Short mmCIF file of C-alpha atoms in Angstrom, two decimals:
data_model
loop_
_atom_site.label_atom_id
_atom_site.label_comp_id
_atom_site.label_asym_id
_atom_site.label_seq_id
_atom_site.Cartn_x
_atom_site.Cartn_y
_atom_site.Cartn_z
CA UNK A 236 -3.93 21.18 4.37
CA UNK A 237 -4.80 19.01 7.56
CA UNK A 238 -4.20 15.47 6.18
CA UNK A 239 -6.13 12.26 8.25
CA UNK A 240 -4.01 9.18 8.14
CA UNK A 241 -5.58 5.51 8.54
CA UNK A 242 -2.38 3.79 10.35
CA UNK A 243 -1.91 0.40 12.27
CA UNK A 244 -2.24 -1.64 9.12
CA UNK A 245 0.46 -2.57 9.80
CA UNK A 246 2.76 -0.49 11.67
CA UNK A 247 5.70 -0.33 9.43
CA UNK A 248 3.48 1.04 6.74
CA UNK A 249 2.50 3.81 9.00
CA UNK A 250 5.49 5.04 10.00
CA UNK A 251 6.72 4.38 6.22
CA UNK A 252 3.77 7.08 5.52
CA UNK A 253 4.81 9.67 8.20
CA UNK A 254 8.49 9.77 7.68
CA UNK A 255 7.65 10.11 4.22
CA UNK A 256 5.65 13.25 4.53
CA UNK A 257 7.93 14.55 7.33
CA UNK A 258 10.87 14.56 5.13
CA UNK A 259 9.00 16.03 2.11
CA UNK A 260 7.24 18.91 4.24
CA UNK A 261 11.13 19.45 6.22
CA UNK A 262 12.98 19.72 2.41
CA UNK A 263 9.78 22.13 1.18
CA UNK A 264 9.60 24.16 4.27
CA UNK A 265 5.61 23.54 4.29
CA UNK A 266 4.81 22.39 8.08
CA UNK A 267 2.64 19.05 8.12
CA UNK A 268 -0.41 19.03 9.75
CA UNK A 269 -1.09 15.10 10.41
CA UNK A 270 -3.63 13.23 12.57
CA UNK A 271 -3.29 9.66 12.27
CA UNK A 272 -6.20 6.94 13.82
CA UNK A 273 -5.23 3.35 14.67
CA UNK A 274 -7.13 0.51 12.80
CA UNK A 275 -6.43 -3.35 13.41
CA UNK A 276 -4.40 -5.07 11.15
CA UNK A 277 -5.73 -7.93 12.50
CA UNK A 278 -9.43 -6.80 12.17
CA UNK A 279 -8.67 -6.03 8.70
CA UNK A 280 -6.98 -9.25 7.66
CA UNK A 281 -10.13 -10.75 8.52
CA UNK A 282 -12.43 -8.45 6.66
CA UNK A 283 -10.15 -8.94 3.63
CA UNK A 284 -10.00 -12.56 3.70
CA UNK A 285 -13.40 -13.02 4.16
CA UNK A 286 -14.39 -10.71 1.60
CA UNK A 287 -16.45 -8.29 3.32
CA UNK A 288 -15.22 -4.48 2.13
CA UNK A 289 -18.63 -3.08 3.58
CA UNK A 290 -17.57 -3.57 6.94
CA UNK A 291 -13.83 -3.11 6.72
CA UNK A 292 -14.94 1.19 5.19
CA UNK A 293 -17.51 1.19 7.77
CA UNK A 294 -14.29 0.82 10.46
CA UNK A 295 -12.55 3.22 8.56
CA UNK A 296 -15.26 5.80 8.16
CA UNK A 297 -15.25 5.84 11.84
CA UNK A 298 -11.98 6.82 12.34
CA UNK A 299 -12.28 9.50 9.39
CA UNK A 300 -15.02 11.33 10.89
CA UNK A 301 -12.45 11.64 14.06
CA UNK A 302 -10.11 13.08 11.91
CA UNK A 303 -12.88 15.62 10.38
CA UNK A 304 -13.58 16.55 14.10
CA UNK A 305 -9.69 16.97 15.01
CA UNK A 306 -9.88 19.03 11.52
CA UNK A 307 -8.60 17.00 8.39
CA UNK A 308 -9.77 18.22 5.60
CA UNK A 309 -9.02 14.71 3.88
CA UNK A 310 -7.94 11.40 4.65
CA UNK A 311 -5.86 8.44 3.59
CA UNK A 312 -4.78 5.02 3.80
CA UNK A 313 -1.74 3.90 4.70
CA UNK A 314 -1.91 0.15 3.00
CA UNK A 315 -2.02 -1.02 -0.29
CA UNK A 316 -3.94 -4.02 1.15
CA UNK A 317 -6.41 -1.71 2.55
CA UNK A 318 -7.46 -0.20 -0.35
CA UNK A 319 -9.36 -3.26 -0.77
CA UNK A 320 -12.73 -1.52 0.58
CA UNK A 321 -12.04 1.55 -1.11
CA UNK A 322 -14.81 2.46 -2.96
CA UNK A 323 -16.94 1.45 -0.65
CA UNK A 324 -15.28 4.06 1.90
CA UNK A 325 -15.61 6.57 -0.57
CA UNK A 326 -19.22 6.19 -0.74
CA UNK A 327 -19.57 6.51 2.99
CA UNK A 328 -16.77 8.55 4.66
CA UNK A 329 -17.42 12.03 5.99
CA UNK A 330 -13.91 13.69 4.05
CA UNK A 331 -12.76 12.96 0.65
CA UNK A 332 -10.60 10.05 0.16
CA UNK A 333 -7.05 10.23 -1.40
CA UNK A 334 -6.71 7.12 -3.11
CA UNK A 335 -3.73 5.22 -4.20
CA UNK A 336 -4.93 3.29 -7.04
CA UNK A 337 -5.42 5.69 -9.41
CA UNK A 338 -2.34 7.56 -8.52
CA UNK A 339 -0.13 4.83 -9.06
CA UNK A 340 -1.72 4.23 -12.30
CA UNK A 341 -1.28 7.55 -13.25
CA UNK A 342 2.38 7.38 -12.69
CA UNK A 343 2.92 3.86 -14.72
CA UNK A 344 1.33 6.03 -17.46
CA UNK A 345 3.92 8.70 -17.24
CA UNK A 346 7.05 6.32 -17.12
CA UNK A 347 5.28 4.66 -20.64
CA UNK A 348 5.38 1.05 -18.97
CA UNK A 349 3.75 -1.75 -20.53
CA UNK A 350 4.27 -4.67 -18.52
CA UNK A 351 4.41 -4.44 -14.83
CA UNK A 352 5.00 -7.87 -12.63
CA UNK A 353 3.39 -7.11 -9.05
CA UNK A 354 4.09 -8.77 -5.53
CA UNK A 355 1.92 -8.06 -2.74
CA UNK A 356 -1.20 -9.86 -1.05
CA UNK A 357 -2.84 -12.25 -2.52
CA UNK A 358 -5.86 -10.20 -2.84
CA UNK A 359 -3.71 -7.17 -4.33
CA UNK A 360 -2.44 -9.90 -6.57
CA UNK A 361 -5.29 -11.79 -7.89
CA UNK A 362 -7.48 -8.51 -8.68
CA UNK A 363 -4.25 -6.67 -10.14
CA UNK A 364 -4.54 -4.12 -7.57
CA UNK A 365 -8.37 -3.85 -7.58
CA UNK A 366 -8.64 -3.75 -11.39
CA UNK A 367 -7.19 0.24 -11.17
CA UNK A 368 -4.25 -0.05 -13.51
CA UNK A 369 -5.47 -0.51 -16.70
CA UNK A 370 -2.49 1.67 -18.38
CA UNK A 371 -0.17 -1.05 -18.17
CA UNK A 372 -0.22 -5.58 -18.53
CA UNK A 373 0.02 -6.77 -15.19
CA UNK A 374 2.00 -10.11 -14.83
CA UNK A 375 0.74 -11.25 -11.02
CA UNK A 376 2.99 -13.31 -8.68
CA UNK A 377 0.75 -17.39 -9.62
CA UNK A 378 1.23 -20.82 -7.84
CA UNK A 379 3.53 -21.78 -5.59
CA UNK A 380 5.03 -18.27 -5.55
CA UNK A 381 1.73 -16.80 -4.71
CA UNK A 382 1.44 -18.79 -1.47
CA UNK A 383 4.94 -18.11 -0.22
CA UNK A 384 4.31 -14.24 -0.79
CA UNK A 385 1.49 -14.10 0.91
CA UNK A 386 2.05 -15.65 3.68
CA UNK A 387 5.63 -14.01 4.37
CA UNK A 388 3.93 -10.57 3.86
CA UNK A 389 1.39 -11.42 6.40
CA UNK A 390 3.63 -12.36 9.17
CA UNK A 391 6.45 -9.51 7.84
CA UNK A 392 3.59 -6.85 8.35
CA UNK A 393 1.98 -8.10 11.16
CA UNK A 394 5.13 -7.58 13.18
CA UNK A 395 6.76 -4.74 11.26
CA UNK A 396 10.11 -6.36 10.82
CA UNK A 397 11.68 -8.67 7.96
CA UNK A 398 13.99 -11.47 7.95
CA UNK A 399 16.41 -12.74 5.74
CA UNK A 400 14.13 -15.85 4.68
CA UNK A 401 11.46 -13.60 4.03
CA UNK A 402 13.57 -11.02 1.95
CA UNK A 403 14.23 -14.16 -0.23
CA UNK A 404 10.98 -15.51 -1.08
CA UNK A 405 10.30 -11.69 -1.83
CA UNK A 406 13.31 -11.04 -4.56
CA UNK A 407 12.95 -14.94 -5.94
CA UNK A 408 9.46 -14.17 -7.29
CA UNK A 409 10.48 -10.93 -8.22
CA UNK A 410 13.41 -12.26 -10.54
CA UNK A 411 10.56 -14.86 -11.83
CA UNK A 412 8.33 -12.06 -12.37
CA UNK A 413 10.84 -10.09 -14.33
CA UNK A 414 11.97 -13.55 -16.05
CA UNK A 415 8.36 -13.68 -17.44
CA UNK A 416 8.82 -10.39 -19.40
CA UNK A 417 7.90 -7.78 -16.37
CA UNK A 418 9.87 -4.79 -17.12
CA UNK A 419 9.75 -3.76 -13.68
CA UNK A 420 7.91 -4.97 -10.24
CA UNK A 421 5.74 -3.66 -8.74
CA UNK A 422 5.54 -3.79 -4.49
CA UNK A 423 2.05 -3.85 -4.23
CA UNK A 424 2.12 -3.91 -0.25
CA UNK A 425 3.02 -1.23 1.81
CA UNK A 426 5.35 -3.34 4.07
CA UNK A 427 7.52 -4.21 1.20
CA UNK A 428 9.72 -1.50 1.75
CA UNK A 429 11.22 -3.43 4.75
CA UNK A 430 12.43 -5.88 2.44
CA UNK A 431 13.18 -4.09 -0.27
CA UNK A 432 14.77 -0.41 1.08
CA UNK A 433 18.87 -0.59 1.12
CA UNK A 434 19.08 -4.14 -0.60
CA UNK A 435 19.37 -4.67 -4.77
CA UNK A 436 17.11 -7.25 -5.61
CA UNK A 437 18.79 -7.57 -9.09
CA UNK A 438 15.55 -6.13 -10.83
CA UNK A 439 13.61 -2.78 -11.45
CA UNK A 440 11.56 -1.45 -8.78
CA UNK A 441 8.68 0.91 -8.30
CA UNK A 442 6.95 1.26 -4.67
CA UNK A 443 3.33 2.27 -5.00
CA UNK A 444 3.10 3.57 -1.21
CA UNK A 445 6.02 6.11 -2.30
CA UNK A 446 3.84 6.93 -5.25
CA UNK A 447 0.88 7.44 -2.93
CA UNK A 448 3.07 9.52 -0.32
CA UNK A 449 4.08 11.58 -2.86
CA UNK A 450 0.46 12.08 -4.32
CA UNK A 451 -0.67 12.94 -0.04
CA UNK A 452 2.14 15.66 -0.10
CA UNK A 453 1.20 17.36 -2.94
CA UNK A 454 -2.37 17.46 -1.69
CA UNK A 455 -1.59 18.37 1.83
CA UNK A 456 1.17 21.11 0.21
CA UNK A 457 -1.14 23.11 -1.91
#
């Protein structure tokens, strides 16, 4: 199946999405058929902040109906963050919508979690990833850690790179997370995986934009 890919929020994320179905599709044998349209990040993070989903799907729905005319039969997006407007772009967009959320509750399910500590935006953070995972007890990243996450993961995904400071403030409120009886985080932003891939943060992880490439491949496989 053609797949549609919303990219460019941020960069890192994107090409985190379409290594990830490249190397699935190479190891299967199944060729990929991919077209991917560029949103802003920075377009977004202001749509997000200011709480207005209508006009963030309205963007997106856009750019899925020029992946319907370059032939997708469905579409995704490649950021947790941007999932924020999802159900509005659902309503809208002219191909169906492959959405993360209930995907990566779906999975929590299977692995019989019941506490689940999450780092991401703040808006991932303070709805509990948009209210989607009700299979497990989400313990959200509060206070001071809060404000140090968020602002690292804007910066980290605005550019597409980490540092070591940032890596830090990442894995310190993971441990607290984990210290507050989180059996395993959750990264609840794409970019996340810059910080996180390679490195042992000393606690459990699970990756929801893995879960959600995964949950594209099998779609785009069949």
């Amino acid at each position: 199946m053609h797949i549609g890919l919303i990219g460019g929020i941020g960069p890192a994320a994107t090409d985190f999405y379409y290594r990830g179905l490249i190397d699935r599709h190479v190891t299967s044998g199944i060729p990929l058929d991919v077209t991917i349209c560029h949103a802003d990040v920075r377009e977004m993070s202001r749509n997000l902040t200011g709480k207005n989903p209508e006009r963030q799907a309205e963007i997106f729905a856009k750019l899925v109906q020029r992946m319907k005319d370059a032939g997708a039969a469905a579409a995704a997006i490649t950021s947790m963050g941007g999932h924020f407007c999802v159900n509005q772009l659902m309503a809208i967009s002219p191909l169906p919508i492959l959405n993360a959320i209930p995907e990566v509750d779906a999975a929590l399910a299977r692995r019989k979690l019941k506490t689940v500590g999450i780092i991401g935006t703040r808006t991932v953070m303070e709805t509990k990833l948009y209210g989607g995972i009700p299979s497990v007890e989400v313990v959200p990243t509060e206070g001071e850690d809060l404000d140090r996450v968020h602002s690292n993961y804007v910066e980290m995904a605005t550019v597409g790179h980490v540092n070591e400071a940032q890596r830090q403030v990442f894995f310190e409120a993971g441990r607290r997370l984990t210290a507050r009886g989180a059996e395993v985080v959750m990264l609840g932003g794409t970019d996340l995986f810059l910080a996180f891939a390679g490195h042992d943060p000393g606690f459990a992880v699970i990756d929801c934009a893995d879960i959600h490439v995964d949950a594209i491949y099998t779609k785009s496989a069949a």
